[in-house]
Amino acid sequence: DGRVFFNERLTGKIRIINPQWQLVDQPFCQISVATSGEQGLLGLTLDPNFAQNHFVYVYYTEAGASRNRVVRYTDSSGQCTNQTTILETLPVNSFHNGGIIQFGPDGKLYVIIGDAGIMADSQNLTSLAGKILRVNPDGSAPLDNPFINDANVNAKKVFSLGHRNSYGFTFHGHTGHLWETENGPSDNDEINRIVSGGNYGWPTVGGIAGNPNFRDPILAYTPTIAPTGIIAIPENSTAYPAAYRNNLLFVDFNTGRMRRIVLSGPDLTLLGSSSTAYN
């Protein structure tokens, strides 16, 4: 409807910018959050059917830091109402909480959770740490998830595993592919194309390892740059030069640069080139 919703990590406030690009004084919501390290109000997304149902989803570290949660609110005249729990008790630590959430073109909610400081959990399907989850809007597991036949209730919600920590992912408008930025320890930051059931190697391998048991990133960065937000530029975009259409843009925390990835190949799955788009 022309409004922009955004989250303030440390205040726990969800704010609104109105269609005239002015900040609304009254916060949409005030959530009580823990703020140690990388905790806080971490993720925010609107329901694909927001115009009809007015649903707003958020990922946050609960005050007291006993858990991360995903909850849903209903927008009522610019105020949050009717809090509903979607994912109840997610792994938590002072760092590696993940927290980025958004809906895919399939109408499912995707949730990134970091390894929460326990590296081995990234390879353990019974733990939600170090995973990308794919759930229905109510938090239940879709029947076409890759591990739906696993007896464990957590495994049923897992879309991919072997992740360390991520601050960004995006769905490519032309291909529908899911692209993700991944933070390495002191080496091997990654740009990954995420596929259903894919294992991305952490902590066993990092970067372009060539190990058939794991999926390699399209790009790896050593020394690290700390990649964060990433977008896929629409193929009909008029906001960017024509040459940027269907490219990926992401930013890195360490230098503040905006970086460009040109995808190639018939399915836009290969690395054409990478460069600095903005210093």
Short mmCIF file of C-alpha atoms in Angstrom, two decimals, residues 101-200:
data_model
loop_
_atom_site.label_atom_id
_atom_site.label_comp_id
_atom_site.label_asym_id
_atom_site.label_seq_id
_atom_site.Cartn_x
_atom_site.Cartn_y
_atom_site.Cartn_z
CA ILE A 101 13.08 -13.95 7.04
CA GLN A 102 11.06 -13.55 3.87
CA PHE A 103 8.46 -15.26 1.75
CA GLY A 104 9.47 -17.12 -1.38
CA PRO A 105 7.63 -17.09 -4.70
CA ASP A 106 6.07 -20.39 -3.54
CA GLY A 107 4.28 -18.60 -0.70
CA LYS A 108 6.37 -20.34 1.97
CA LEU A 109 8.21 -18.53 4.76
CA TYR A 110 12.00 -18.94 4.72
CA VAL A 111 13.97 -18.39 7.93
CA ILE A 112 17.76 -18.33 8.34
CA ILE A 113 19.16 -19.49 11.66
CA GLY A 114 22.89 -19.32 12.47
CA ASP A 115 24.81 -22.08 14.23
CA ALA A 116 24.24 -20.28 17.57
CA GLY A 117 27.83 -20.93 18.54
CA ILE A 118 27.62 -24.73 18.39
CA MET A 119 29.23 -25.53 15.07
CA ALA A 120 28.37 -29.25 14.99
CA ASP A 121 24.64 -28.47 15.16
CA SER A 122 24.80 -27.18 11.58
CA GLN A 123 25.18 -30.80 10.41
CA ASN A 124 22.57 -32.20 12.81
CA LEU A 125 19.07 -32.36 11.30
CA THR A 126 17.43 -32.59 14.72
CA SER A 127 18.74 -29.09 15.56
CA LEU A 128 17.39 -25.98 13.84
CA ALA A 129 20.76 -24.21 14.23
CA GLY A 130 22.79 -23.61 11.08
CA LYS A 131 19.78 -24.12 8.84
CA ILE A 132 17.48 -22.39 6.40
CA LEU A 133 13.93 -23.32 7.35
CA ARG A 134 10.99 -23.47 4.97
CA VAL A 135 7.59 -23.43 6.63
CA ASN A 136 3.98 -22.68 5.84
CA PRO A 137 2.74 -19.23 6.95
CA ASP A 138 1.45 -20.83 10.17
CA GLY A 139 4.84 -22.40 10.97
CA SER A 140 3.99 -25.96 10.00
CA ALA A 141 6.18 -28.04 7.70
CA PRO A 142 5.20 -28.18 4.00
CA LEU A 143 4.70 -31.71 2.69
CA ASP A 144 7.22 -31.16 -0.14
CA ASN A 145 10.10 -30.22 2.18
CA PRO A 146 13.27 -32.27 1.57
CA PHE A 147 13.32 -33.98 4.98
CA ILE A 148 9.58 -34.27 5.53
CA ASN A 149 9.86 -38.05 5.97
CA ASP A 150 12.32 -37.69 8.84
CA ALA A 151 10.74 -38.68 12.14
CA ASN A 152 12.12 -35.59 13.87
CA VAL A 153 9.79 -32.58 13.97
CA ASN A 154 12.68 -30.12 13.48
CA ALA A 155 14.10 -31.94 10.46
CA LYS A 156 10.75 -31.68 8.70
CA LYS A 157 11.10 -27.87 8.59
CA VAL A 158 14.68 -27.81 7.24
CA PHE A 159 15.26 -26.63 3.67
CA SER A 160 19.09 -26.59 3.72
CA LEU A 161 21.84 -27.20 6.27
CA GLY A 162 25.53 -26.65 6.92
CA HIS A 163 25.29 -22.88 7.43
CA ARG A 164 27.43 -20.80 9.80
CA ASN A 165 25.58 -17.47 9.85
CA SER A 166 23.86 -15.27 7.30
CA TYR A 167 22.58 -11.71 7.10
CA GLY A 168 20.93 -11.88 3.72
CA PHE A 169 19.10 -13.87 1.09
CA THR A 170 17.02 -13.09 -1.96
CA PHE A 171 14.86 -14.82 -4.55
CA HIS A 172 15.82 -14.18 -8.16
CA GLY A 173 12.85 -12.80 -10.05
CA HIS A 174 13.65 -14.54 -13.34
CA THR A 175 14.75 -17.98 -12.13
CA GLY A 176 13.17 -18.17 -8.68
CA HIS A 177 16.54 -19.32 -7.32
CA LEU A 178 17.41 -18.56 -3.70
CA TRP A 179 20.76 -16.77 -3.25
CA GLU A 180 22.35 -16.34 0.18
CA THR A 181 25.31 -14.52 1.71
CA GLU A 182 27.28 -16.48 4.32
CA ASN A 183 29.80 -15.21 6.87
CA GLY A 184 32.93 -17.31 7.32
CA PRO A 185 35.18 -17.35 10.42
CA SER A 186 38.40 -15.63 9.28
CA ASP A 187 38.19 -16.99 5.74
CA ASN A 188 35.70 -18.11 3.11
CA ASP A 189 32.78 -15.74 3.19
CA GLU A 190 30.40 -17.25 0.63
CA ILE A 191 27.75 -16.41 -1.94
CA ASN A 192 25.58 -19.53 -2.25
CA ARG A 193 22.74 -20.68 -4.45
CA ILE A 194 20.49 -22.57 -2.06
CA VAL A 195 18.74 -25.72 -3.25
CA SER A 196 16.26 -27.97 -1.48
CA GLY A 197 18.09 -30.43 0.77
CA GLY A 198 21.49 -28.88 0.04
CA ASN A 199 24.33 -29.23 2.55
CA TYR A 200 26.69 -26.23 2.49
#
